[in-house]
Coordinates of C-alpha atoms in Angstrom, one line a residue:
M27 CA -8.6 54.1 18.9
T28 CA -7.3 50.8 17.5
A29 CA -4.1 50.9 15.7
T30 CA -4.3 49.6 12.1
G31 CA -0.8 50.3 10.9
P32 CA 1.7 47.9 9.1
A33 CA 2.9 46.4 12.4
T34 CA -0.7 45.5 13.4
R35 CA -1.5 44.2 9.9
D36 CA 1.6 42.0 10.0
L37 CA 0.1 40.1 12.8
W38 CA -2.7 38.8 10.6
L39 CA -3.0 37.0 7.3
R40 CA -6.0 36.1 5.1
C41 CA -6.6 32.5 3.9
A42 CA -6.4 32.4 0.2
V43 CA -9.4 29.9 0.1
C44 CA -12.0 30.8 2.8
R45 CA -10.8 34.4 3.2
A46 CA -10.8 34.2 6.9
L47 CA -8.4 36.4 8.8
V48 CA -6.0 34.3 10.9
Y49 CA -3.6 35.3 13.5
R50 CA -0.2 34.7 12.1
R51 CA 1.2 33.0 15.1
R52 CA -1.8 30.7 15.2
M53 CA -1.2 29.8 11.5
R54 CA 2.4 29.0 12.3
R55 CA 1.6 26.8 15.2
N56 CA -0.9 25.0 12.9
L57 CA 1.9 24.2 10.4
E58 CA 0.6 26.8 7.9
V59 CA -2.8 25.1 7.7
C60 CA -5.9 27.3 8.0
P61 CA -7.7 26.4 11.2
D62 CA -11.0 27.4 9.6
C63 CA -11.1 25.5 6.3
G64 CA -8.0 23.2 6.4
H65 CA -6.3 24.8 3.4
H66 CA -2.6 23.9 3.3
R67 CA -0.4 26.8 2.5
R68 CA 2.8 26.2 0.7
L69 CA 5.9 25.6 2.8
T70 CA 9.5 26.6 2.0
A71 CA 12.0 23.8 1.8
P72 CA 13.6 24.7 5.2
A73 CA 10.2 24.9 6.8
R74 CA 9.3 21.5 5.4
I75 CA 12.6 19.9 6.5
S76 CA 12.1 21.3 10.0
Q77 CA 8.6 19.7 10.0
L78 CA 9.7 16.3 8.8
A79 CA 13.2 15.7 10.3
D80 CA 14.0 15.0 13.8
P81 CA 15.5 18.1 15.5
D82 CA 19.1 18.8 14.6
S83 CA 19.3 15.7 12.5
F84 CA 19.3 17.2 9.0
V85 CA 22.8 17.5 7.3
D86 CA 23.0 19.2 3.9
L87 CA 24.9 17.1 1.4
G88 CA 26.8 20.2 0.5
E89 CA 26.8 19.7 -3.2
P90 CA 27.2 23.0 -5.1
A91 CA 24.7 23.9 -7.8
A92 CA 26.1 24.0 -11.2
E93 CA 25.9 27.2 -13.4
V94 CA 23.9 26.1 -16.5
D95 CA 22.8 28.4 -19.3
P96 CA 22.9 26.3 -22.4
L97 CA 20.5 28.2 -24.5
R98 CA 21.5 31.8 -23.6
F99 CA 17.8 32.2 -22.9
V100 CA 16.3 35.6 -22.6
D101 CA 12.6 36.5 -21.9
S102 CA 12.2 39.8 -20.2
L103 CA 15.4 39.0 -18.4
P104 CA 18.5 36.9 -19.2
Y105 CA 18.3 33.5 -17.5
P106 CA 21.4 34.2 -15.3
Q107 CA 19.7 37.2 -13.8
R108 CA 16.5 35.2 -13.1
L109 CA 18.6 32.7 -11.3
A110 CA 20.4 35.4 -9.3
R111 CA 17.2 37.0 -8.3
A112 CA 15.7 33.5 -7.2
R113 CA 18.8 32.9 -5.0
T114 CA 18.6 36.3 -3.4
A115 CA 14.8 36.0 -2.7
T116 CA 14.9 32.5 -1.3
G117 CA 18.4 32.1 0.2
L118 CA 18.7 28.8 -1.7
A119 CA 21.2 27.8 -4.4
E120 CA 18.7 25.8 -6.4
A121 CA 15.0 24.6 -6.4
V122 CA 15.8 21.6 -4.1
V123 CA 17.5 21.1 -0.8
C124 CA 19.1 17.7 -0.3
G125 CA 20.6 16.1 2.8
T126 CA 20.7 13.2 5.3
A127 CA 18.2 13.2 8.2
R128 CA 16.4 11.1 10.7
I129 CA 12.6 10.8 10.8
G130 CA 11.4 9.3 14.0
G131 CA 14.9 7.9 14.6
H132 CA 15.0 6.3 11.2
R133 CA 17.8 7.2 8.8
A134 CA 16.8 8.7 5.4
V135 CA 18.0 10.9 2.6
L136 CA 15.8 13.9 1.9
A137 CA 15.3 15.8 -1.3
V138 CA 12.8 18.7 -0.8
M139 CA 11.8 21.0 -3.5
D140 CA 10.8 24.7 -3.0
F141 CA 8.3 26.3 -5.3
R142 CA 9.5 29.8 -4.5
F143 CA 12.6 29.0 -6.7
L144 CA 11.5 29.6 -10.3
G145 CA 8.3 27.7 -9.6
G146 CA 10.2 24.7 -8.4
S147 CA 11.2 24.0 -11.9
L148 CA 13.4 21.1 -12.8
G149 CA 16.7 22.2 -14.4
A150 CA 19.9 20.5 -15.0
A151 CA 21.4 21.6 -11.6
T152 CA 18.2 20.6 -9.8
G153 CA 18.2 17.2 -11.4
E154 CA 21.9 16.6 -10.7
L155 CA 21.3 17.4 -7.0
I156 CA 18.4 15.0 -6.7
T157 CA 20.4 12.3 -8.6
R158 CA 23.3 12.7 -6.2
A159 CA 20.9 12.4 -3.3
A160 CA 19.6 9.2 -4.7
E161 CA 23.2 7.9 -5.2
H162 CA 24.1 8.8 -1.7
A163 CA 21.0 6.8 -0.5
L164 CA 22.3 3.9 -2.5
A165 CA 25.8 4.2 -1.2
T166 CA 24.6 4.3 2.4
A167 CA 21.8 1.8 2.0
S168 CA 19.2 4.5 3.1
P169 CA 15.6 5.1 2.1
L170 CA 15.1 8.1 -0.1
V171 CA 12.2 10.6 0.6
L172 CA 11.4 13.1 -2.1
V173 CA 9.2 16.0 -1.5
T174 CA 7.9 17.6 -4.7
A175 CA 6.6 21.0 -5.5
S176 CA 7.2 22.0 -9.0
G177 CA 5.5 23.5 -12.2
G178 CA 7.6 21.1 -14.3
A179 CA 10.8 21.1 -16.4
R180 CA 12.6 24.5 -16.6
M181 CA 11.9 26.0 -20.0
Q182 CA 15.0 28.2 -20.0
E183 CA 17.2 25.1 -20.3
G184 CA 15.3 23.5 -23.1
A185 CA 15.8 19.8 -23.8
L186 CA 18.6 19.6 -21.2
A187 CA 16.0 20.2 -18.5
L188 CA 13.8 17.5 -20.1
M189 CA 16.7 14.9 -19.8
Q190 CA 16.6 15.2 -16.0
L191 CA 13.4 13.2 -16.0
A192 CA 15.3 10.2 -17.3
T193 CA 18.4 10.8 -15.2
I194 CA 16.5 10.8 -11.9
S195 CA 14.3 8.0 -12.9
G196 CA 17.3 5.8 -13.6
A197 CA 18.7 6.7 -10.2
I198 CA 15.5 5.7 -8.5
A199 CA 15.4 2.5 -10.5
D200 CA 18.9 1.6 -9.0
L201 CA 17.5 2.1 -5.5
R202 CA 14.5 -0.1 -6.2
A203 CA 16.7 -2.8 -7.7
A204 CA 18.8 -2.6 -4.5
G205 CA 15.7 -3.2 -2.3
L206 CA 15.9 0.3 -0.8
L207 CA 12.6 2.1 -0.1
T208 CA 11.7 5.2 -2.1
V209 CA 8.9 7.5 -1.1
S210 CA 7.6 10.7 -2.8
V211 CA 5.5 13.2 -0.9
I212 CA 3.4 15.2 -3.3
T213 CA 2.8 18.8 -2.2
D214 CA 1.0 21.6 -4.0
P215 CA 1.6 22.0 -6.9
T216 CA 3.3 19.1 -8.6
Y217 CA 3.0 19.2 -12.4
G218 CA 4.7 18.5 -15.7
G219 CA 7.9 16.5 -15.9
V220 CA 8.3 16.1 -12.1
A221 CA 4.9 14.4 -11.9
A222 CA 5.7 12.3 -15.0
S223 CA 9.0 11.1 -13.5
F224 CA 10.3 10.8 -9.9
A225 CA 7.2 12.0 -8.2
T226 CA 5.3 8.9 -9.3
N227 CA 7.9 6.2 -10.0
T228 CA 8.8 5.6 -6.3
D229 CA 7.6 2.7 -4.3
L230 CA 5.2 4.8 -2.3
V231 CA 3.4 7.9 -3.3
I232 CA 1.9 10.1 -0.5
A233 CA -0.1 13.2 -1.2
E234 CA -0.5 16.0 1.2
A235 CA -4.1 16.9 1.7
G236 CA -5.3 19.4 -0.9
A237 CA -2.1 19.0 -3.1
R238 CA -2.7 19.0 -6.9
M239 CA -0.7 16.8 -9.3
G240 CA -0.9 16.1 -13.0
F241 CA 1.0 15.9 -16.1
A242 CA -0.7 18.9 -17.7
G243 CA -2.0 21.8 -15.5
P244 CA -5.7 22.9 -15.8
R245 CA -4.8 26.0 -17.7
V246 CA -2.9 24.0 -20.3
I247 CA -5.7 21.6 -20.6
R248 CA -8.3 24.3 -21.2
E249 CA -6.2 26.3 -23.6
T250 CA -5.0 23.3 -25.7
I251 CA -8.1 21.0 -26.0
R252 CA -10.9 23.3 -24.5
Q253 CA -12.0 20.5 -22.2
E254 CA -14.2 21.3 -19.1
L255 CA -12.7 19.9 -16.0
P256 CA -14.6 18.2 -13.2
A257 CA -14.7 19.6 -9.7
G258 CA -11.7 18.7 -7.5
F259 CA -9.7 17.7 -10.6
Q260 CA -6.1 16.7 -9.9
T261 CA -6.5 17.2 -6.2
A262 CA -5.0 14.6 -3.7
E263 CA -8.5 13.3 -3.1
F264 CA -9.2 12.9 -6.8
L265 CA -5.9 11.1 -7.2
L266 CA -6.6 8.6 -4.4
R267 CA -10.0 7.7 -5.9
H268 CA -8.3 7.1 -9.3
G269 CA -5.5 4.9 -7.9
Q270 CA -2.6 7.3 -8.4
V271 CA -1.5 7.7 -4.8
D272 CA -1.2 5.4 -1.8
L273 CA -2.3 7.8 0.8
V274 CA -3.7 11.3 1.4
V275 CA -2.3 12.7 4.7
E276 CA -2.9 15.9 6.6
R277 CA 0.2 17.9 7.2
R278 CA 0.1 17.5 11.0
D279 CA 0.2 13.6 10.4
L280 CA 2.8 13.5 7.7
R281 CA 5.9 13.0 9.9
A282 CA 4.2 10.3 12.0
R283 CA 3.1 8.5 8.8
L284 CA 6.5 8.6 7.2
R285 CA 8.1 7.4 10.5
A286 CA 5.7 4.4 10.5
L287 CA 6.4 3.5 6.9
L288 CA 10.2 3.7 7.3
A289 CA 9.9 1.6 10.5
L290 CA 7.9 -1.1 8.6
A291 CA 9.9 -1.1 5.3
V292 CA 13.5 -0.8 6.4
A293 CA 13.8 -4.1 8.3
G294 CA 12.9 -6.5 5.6
R295 CA 13.7 -10.2 5.7
V296 CA 17.0 -9.6 7.4
G297 CA 15.2 -8.4 10.5
A298 CA 14.9 -10.2 13.9
G299 CA 12.2 -12.5 12.6
P300 CA 8.7 -13.0 14.1
A301 CA 8.2 -13.1 17.9
A302 CA 7.2 -16.4 19.5
P303 CA 3.4 -16.8 20.3
T304 CA 2.4 -14.8 23.4
A305 CA 2.0 -16.3 26.8
T306 CA -1.8 -16.3 26.4
H307 CA -1.5 -18.8 23.5
P308 CA 1.3 -21.2 24.8
T309 CA 0.2 -24.0 22.5
V310 CA -1.0 -23.8 18.9
V311 CA -3.2 -26.7 17.9
V312 CA -5.7 -27.6 15.2
P313 CA -9.3 -28.0 16.0
A314 CA -11.1 -31.4 16.4
A315 CA -11.3 -33.5 13.2
R316 CA -11.6 -37.0 14.4
Q317 CA -11.1 -39.9 12.1
G318 CA -14.1 -39.9 9.6
E319 CA -15.6 -36.6 11.1
T320 CA -16.5 -34.0 8.6
P321 CA -18.6 -30.8 9.3
D322 CA -21.7 -30.2 7.3
A323 CA -20.6 -28.5 4.2
W324 CA -23.7 -26.3 3.7
Q325 CA -23.5 -25.1 7.3
C326 CA -19.9 -24.1 6.7
V327 CA -20.9 -22.2 3.6
R328 CA -23.6 -20.3 5.6
A329 CA -21.1 -19.6 8.4
A330 CA -18.4 -18.5 5.9
R331 CA -20.9 -16.0 4.5
N332 CA -22.2 -14.6 7.8
L333 CA -22.2 -10.7 7.6
A334 CA -20.8 -10.4 11.1
R335 CA -17.8 -12.4 10.2
P336 CA -14.5 -10.3 10.5
T337 CA -13.1 -8.8 7.4
T338 CA -9.6 -8.0 6.3
S339 CA -9.9 -4.5 7.7
D340 CA -10.9 -6.0 11.1
Y341 CA -8.1 -8.5 11.1
A342 CA -5.6 -5.8 10.0
H343 CA -5.9 -4.4 13.6
T344 CA -6.3 -7.6 15.6
V345 CA -3.8 -9.9 13.9
F346 CA -1.2 -7.2 13.0
D347 CA 0.4 -4.2 14.6
G348 CA 0.9 -0.7 13.0
F349 CA -1.1 -1.5 9.8
V350 CA -0.9 1.3 7.2
E351 CA -3.3 0.8 4.3
L352 CA -2.0 1.7 0.8
H353 CA -4.1 2.3 -2.2
G354 CA -4.2 2.3 -6.0
D355 CA -3.2 0.3 -9.0
R356 CA -1.4 3.4 -10.6
L357 CA -3.4 2.8 -13.7
G358 CA -6.6 4.6 -12.9
A359 CA -8.5 3.0 -10.1
D360 CA -8.5 1.9 -6.4
C361 CA -10.6 -1.3 -6.1
P362 CA -12.4 -1.3 -2.8
A363 CA -12.7 -5.1 -2.7
I364 CA -9.0 -5.5 -2.1
V365 CA -7.3 -4.0 1.0
T366 CA -3.4 -3.8 1.1
G367 CA -0.9 -2.3 3.3
L368 CA 2.2 -2.7 5.4
A369 CA 2.2 -4.0 9.0
R370 CA 4.2 -5.9 11.6
L371 CA 3.7 -9.5 12.7
G372 CA 5.6 -9.7 15.9
D373 CA 8.9 -8.0 15.1
Q374 CA 8.7 -8.9 11.4
P375 CA 7.4 -6.3 8.8
V376 CA 5.1 -7.9 6.4
V377 CA 2.9 -7.0 3.3
V378 CA -0.8 -7.6 3.9
I379 CA -3.3 -8.2 1.0
G380 CA -6.9 -9.2 1.5
H381 CA -10.4 -9.3 0.1
Q382 CA -12.8 -6.9 1.8
K383 CA -16.5 -7.5 2.1
G384 CA -18.6 -5.7 4.7
H385 CA -21.0 -6.0 7.6
D386 CA -24.1 -4.5 6.2
A387 CA -25.7 -4.0 2.8
R388 CA -24.3 -0.5 2.4
E389 CA -20.8 -1.5 3.0
M390 CA -21.1 -4.7 1.0
L391 CA -22.3 -2.7 -2.0
A392 CA -19.5 -0.2 -1.6
R393 CA -17.0 -3.1 -1.5
N394 CA -18.7 -4.9 -4.4
F395 CA -19.4 -7.8 -2.1
G396 CA -15.7 -8.6 -1.9
M397 CA -15.5 -9.3 -5.7
A398 CA -12.3 -7.7 -6.9
G399 CA -12.0 -6.1 -10.4
P400 CA -8.8 -5.9 -12.5
A401 CA -7.7 -2.8 -10.4
G402 CA -7.8 -4.8 -7.2
Y403 CA -5.6 -7.6 -8.6
R404 CA -3.2 -5.0 -10.1
K405 CA -3.1 -3.4 -6.7
A406 CA -2.2 -6.7 -5.2
V407 CA 0.5 -7.4 -7.8
R408 CA 2.0 -3.9 -7.0
M409 CA 2.2 -4.8 -3.3
M410 CA 3.7 -8.2 -4.1
R411 CA 6.5 -6.6 -6.2
L412 CA 7.1 -4.1 -3.3
A413 CA 7.4 -7.1 -0.9
A414 CA 9.9 -8.7 -3.3
R415 CA 12.0 -5.5 -3.5
L416 CA 12.1 -4.9 0.3
G417 CA 12.4 -8.5 1.2
L418 CA 9.1 -8.7 3.1
P419 CA 7.0 -11.7 3.6
V420 CA 3.4 -11.6 2.3
V421 CA 0.2 -12.5 4.2
T422 CA -3.0 -12.8 2.3
L423 CA -6.5 -13.0 3.7
I424 CA -9.0 -14.6 1.4
D425 CA -12.7 -14.0 1.6
T426 CA -14.5 -13.7 -1.7
P427 CA -17.4 -15.4 -3.7
G428 CA -15.1 -14.9 -6.8
A429 CA -13.7 -12.2 -9.0
H430 CA -16.1 -9.6 -10.3
P431 CA -17.7 -10.9 -13.5
G432 CA -19.1 -7.6 -14.9
V433 CA -18.8 -6.1 -18.4
D434 CA -16.4 -3.4 -17.1
A435 CA -14.2 -6.0 -15.5
E436 CA -13.9 -7.8 -18.8
E437 CA -13.2 -4.6 -20.6
Q438 CA -10.4 -3.8 -18.3
G439 CA -8.7 -7.2 -18.5
Q440 CA -10.0 -9.2 -15.5
A441 CA -8.6 -12.5 -16.8
A442 CA -5.1 -11.0 -17.4
A443 CA -5.1 -9.3 -14.1
I444 CA -5.7 -12.5 -12.3
A445 CA -3.1 -14.3 -14.4
T446 CA -0.5 -11.8 -13.4
C447 CA -1.3 -12.4 -9.8
L448 CA -0.8 -16.1 -10.2
R449 CA 2.5 -15.7 -12.1
T450 CA 3.8 -13.1 -9.7
M451 CA 3.0 -15.1 -6.6
S452 CA 4.5 -18.3 -8.1
R453 CA 7.9 -16.9 -8.2
L454 CA 7.8 -14.3 -5.3
P455 CA 11.2 -14.6 -3.6
T456 CA 9.8 -14.0 -0.1
P457 CA 7.5 -16.3 2.1
V458 CA 3.9 -16.3 1.3
I459 CA 1.1 -17.4 3.8
A460 CA -2.5 -17.4 2.7
V461 CA -5.4 -17.6 5.2
I462 CA -8.9 -18.4 3.9
T463 CA -11.0 -16.5 6.4
G464 CA -14.4 -17.0 4.8
E465 CA -15.3 -17.9 1.2
G466 CA -12.6 -19.0 -1.1
G467 CA -14.3 -18.7 -4.5
S468 CA -12.6 -20.0 -7.6
G469 CA -9.9 -18.0 -9.4
G470 CA -10.7 -14.9 -7.6
A471 CA -9.5 -16.6 -4.4
L472 CA -6.6 -18.5 -5.9
A473 CA -5.2 -15.3 -7.3
L474 CA -4.1 -14.5 -3.6
A475 CA -3.4 -18.1 -2.5
V476 CA -0.3 -19.2 -4.5
A477 CA 1.3 -19.6 -1.2
D478 CA 4.0 -21.6 0.8
R479 CA 1.4 -22.2 3.5
V480 CA -2.4 -22.2 3.1
L481 CA -4.4 -22.1 6.3
M482 CA -8.2 -22.2 6.6
L483 CA -10.4 -21.0 9.4
Q484 CA -12.5 -23.7 10.9
N485 CA -15.7 -22.6 9.1
A486 CA -14.1 -21.4 5.9
V487 CA -14.7 -22.9 2.5
Y488 CA -12.6 -23.1 -0.7
S489 CA -14.0 -24.3 -4.0
V490 CA -13.7 -24.2 -7.8
I491 CA -17.3 -22.8 -8.0
S492 CA -20.0 -21.8 -5.6
P493 CA -22.5 -24.5 -4.6
E494 CA -25.3 -22.6 -6.2
G495 CA -23.4 -22.4 -9.5
C496 CA -22.5 -26.1 -9.3
A497 CA -26.1 -27.1 -8.6
A498 CA -27.4 -25.1 -11.5
I499 CA -24.9 -26.5 -14.0
L500 CA -24.5 -30.1 -13.0
F501 CA -27.7 -30.8 -11.1
H502 CA -29.9 -28.5 -13.1
D503 CA -31.4 -27.2 -9.9
R504 CA -30.2 -24.3 -7.8
A505 CA -32.1 -25.7 -4.8
A506 CA -29.6 -28.5 -4.8
A507 CA -26.9 -26.2 -3.5
P508 CA -26.5 -28.1 -0.1
R509 CA -26.1 -31.4 -2.0
A510 CA -23.5 -29.7 -4.3
A511 CA -21.6 -28.2 -1.3
A512 CA -21.1 -31.7 0.0
A513 CA -20.1 -33.1 -3.3
L514 CA -17.5 -30.3 -3.8
R515 CA -15.6 -31.2 -0.6
L516 CA -15.1 -27.5 0.2
T517 CA -14.7 -27.6 4.0
A518 CA -11.4 -27.1 5.8
P519 CA -10.9 -30.8 6.8
D520 CA -11.7 -31.7 3.2
L521 CA -9.1 -29.5 1.8
V522 CA -6.5 -30.6 4.3
R523 CA -7.1 -34.2 3.3
L524 CA -6.8 -33.1 -0.5
G525 CA -3.5 -31.4 0.4
V526 CA -4.8 -28.1 -0.8
A527 CA -4.8 -26.6 2.7
D528 CA -2.0 -27.2 5.3
G529 CA -3.9 -26.7 8.5
I530 CA -7.0 -25.4 10.1
V531 CA -7.2 -22.4 12.5
G532 CA -9.7 -23.0 15.2
E533 CA -12.4 -20.4 15.7
P534 CA -13.8 -19.2 19.0
P535 CA -16.9 -21.1 20.3
G536 CA -19.9 -20.2 18.0
G537 CA -17.6 -19.0 15.1
A538 CA -15.4 -16.0 14.4
H539 CA -18.3 -13.6 14.2
R540 CA -19.0 -14.3 17.9
D541 CA -15.5 -13.2 19.0
P542 CA -13.7 -11.3 16.3
T543 CA -10.8 -10.4 18.6
G544 CA -10.4 -14.0 19.6
A545 CA -10.4 -15.1 16.0
G546 CA -7.7 -12.6 15.2
E547 CA -5.5 -13.8 18.0
R548 CA -5.8 -17.4 16.8
I549 CA -4.8 -16.3 13.2
R550 CA -1.9 -14.3 14.6
A551 CA -0.6 -17.4 16.5
A552 CA -0.9 -19.6 13.5
L553 CA 0.9 -17.0 11.2
L554 CA 3.7 -16.6 13.7
A555 CA 4.2 -20.3 13.9
A556 CA 4.2 -20.7 10.0
L557 CA 6.4 -17.6 9.4
A558 CA 9.0 -18.7 11.9
D559 CA 9.4 -21.9 9.8
L560 CA 9.4 -20.3 6.4
L561 CA 11.9 -17.6 7.3
T562 CA 14.6 -20.1 7.9
L563 CA 14.4 -21.4 4.2
P564 CA 16.9 -19.9 1.6
T565 CA 15.1 -18.3 -1.3
A566 CA 16.0 -21.1 -3.8
E567 CA 14.5 -23.7 -1.5
L568 CA 11.5 -21.7 -0.8
L569 CA 10.7 -21.4 -4.5
R570 CA 11.5 -25.0 -5.2
R571 CA 9.0 -26.2 -2.5
R572 CA 6.4 -23.7 -3.7
A573 CA 6.7 -25.1 -7.3
R574 CA 6.6 -28.7 -6.0
R575 CA 3.5 -28.0 -4.0
F576 CA 1.4 -27.1 -7.0
R577 CA 3.0 -29.7 -9.3
R578 CA 1.9 -32.6 -7.2
Y579 CA -1.9 -32.0 -7.4
A580 CA -2.4 -34.4 -10.3
A581 CA -1.8 -37.3 -7.9
G582 CA -4.5 -38.5 -5.6
P583 CA -4.9 -37.6 -2.0
A584 CA -2.9 -40.6 -0.8
E585 CA 0.0 -39.8 -3.1
I586 CA -0.1 -36.2 -2.2
G587 CA 0.2 -37.0 1.4
A588 CA 3.0 -39.4 0.9
G589 CA 4.9 -37.2 -1.4
A590 CA 4.7 -34.2 0.9
G591 CA 5.8 -36.0 4.0
A592 CA 2.8 -35.6 6.3
T593 CA 3.5 -34.9 9.9
D594 CA 1.4 -34.1 13.0
V595 CA 2.5 -30.5 13.2
P596 CA 0.3 -28.1 15.1
V597 CA -0.8 -25.1 12.9
G598 CA -4.1 -23.6 14.0
G599 CA -5.3 -21.3 16.9
P600 CA -5.7 -22.2 20.6
A601 CA -8.1 -25.1 21.3
D602 CA -11.1 -25.7 23.5
D603 CA -11.5 -29.0 25.2
T604 CA -12.8 -30.7 22.0
D605 CA -9.9 -29.7 19.9
R606 CA -7.2 -32.3 18.9
P607 CA -4.5 -32.2 16.3
I608 CA -5.1 -33.6 12.9
Q609 CA -2.6 -34.5 10.2
V610 CA -1.0 -31.5 8.6
R611 CA 0.9 -31.6 5.4
R612 CA 4.1 -29.7 4.5

């Protein structure tokens, strides 16, 4: 006869979602994630710290929780008794545990909320502890990682609880102003004042898979405005689609992802600088452009549009190391035509921003053919501002026929979004390098190309309008596109001669689409060379040169070259036997 007593039942638990019986030890080994349906059970603050921090590295800040009862609040129990019961049940002094730790060897300050303690509600003592943690991060120049789990502000403390939203937000603002990374990890559930303050005003917002977050909870919404809610409303996946979070991460991957982000973000411009080009590319030269030699413009246009040509997502893993894609404009959307993230270029952390097309009709449609909407340019601006705060260089990869011209884009402020990109890049206090990898179409391309160095792949093009558009407007015949392409002087050698581009990155024989990895290696070598030069410039000089660069375009090509100080400086990728340097302008 099989025993079914309490001891046996304690060995098993039932998943709250799929209702499967799971061996308790198996659930614990799986970090409290159901092995059958993937449901992430709530973790206590100590369990979360144990999961995220390196072993034996967490040190509690030791700040005592204040005794606060401003309203003498009584529901079924006086508030002090509720606090006492919560402390007895959880073994915690308050709804948050704060301390220093290492995550993958990287120093950080942790503030981890515990939903067991009065629903993780934010009271005056909770807010004070989190604020002190932020102040400790500022004093020690450490990143701050907040792990949220809360139903909102603590009702028993009235308006004093509400004030904590502003207090903590101010402390986070100080960290951001100091260029220190702030990260929030959203766990289930995160609602109310916590969601509307420190959970979402950090540099990066990571949601654990299945977590829910919102200002008003579903029950409040239903009971106040009687609105039906869509499936998956306020889940992590919903938030990602609507541009509210950077990443959705499974619990088993959370520590590794935080470690990677800390490694990329903490070095900044004060790091060791980029590594020299590898031994496989001992020289960096520009492809052949003999005196008077210009490639066929229409052939370049067709090559630039080749569906097999590498995209930003491809280059993210061949040009850079450790790329982590980040999402969302924080205003309601995540434009798929713009890819952004953090990565390393040699030893230097960088911010990467690029247009994204696709390799087939389905992907092109999903990415809107690389034509970004306002949300894409707002996402780019958000990453530029992060680069400025953390002191990271910016690399942009440009391949777009132009900005999205649809009705929805106009309704959402397409022109203003592009204008904000231009303004932000023009005064960004870190080096900016733009690489035109395919099509550089009009203002949609320039929005990511206000740079200190502009490089073009050998078969890339860059123009004020597409050849078809020019042919239709000026030649009154769309069939005249090849003629318009030649007239627009849109090839890489043309743009170098005009002073718009600084150099040409050679492509592998047959074009980048024939050897995407080789193309990526050539871009990497060119970026390393350019960045090594730019990192030596003081910020004031960097900005002065960038402003002068764009101020001089009213002059003719000869005057541009003379004013810039043309030199035979190699910029591109490794050459074949037909390659030779051309004049490159600084």
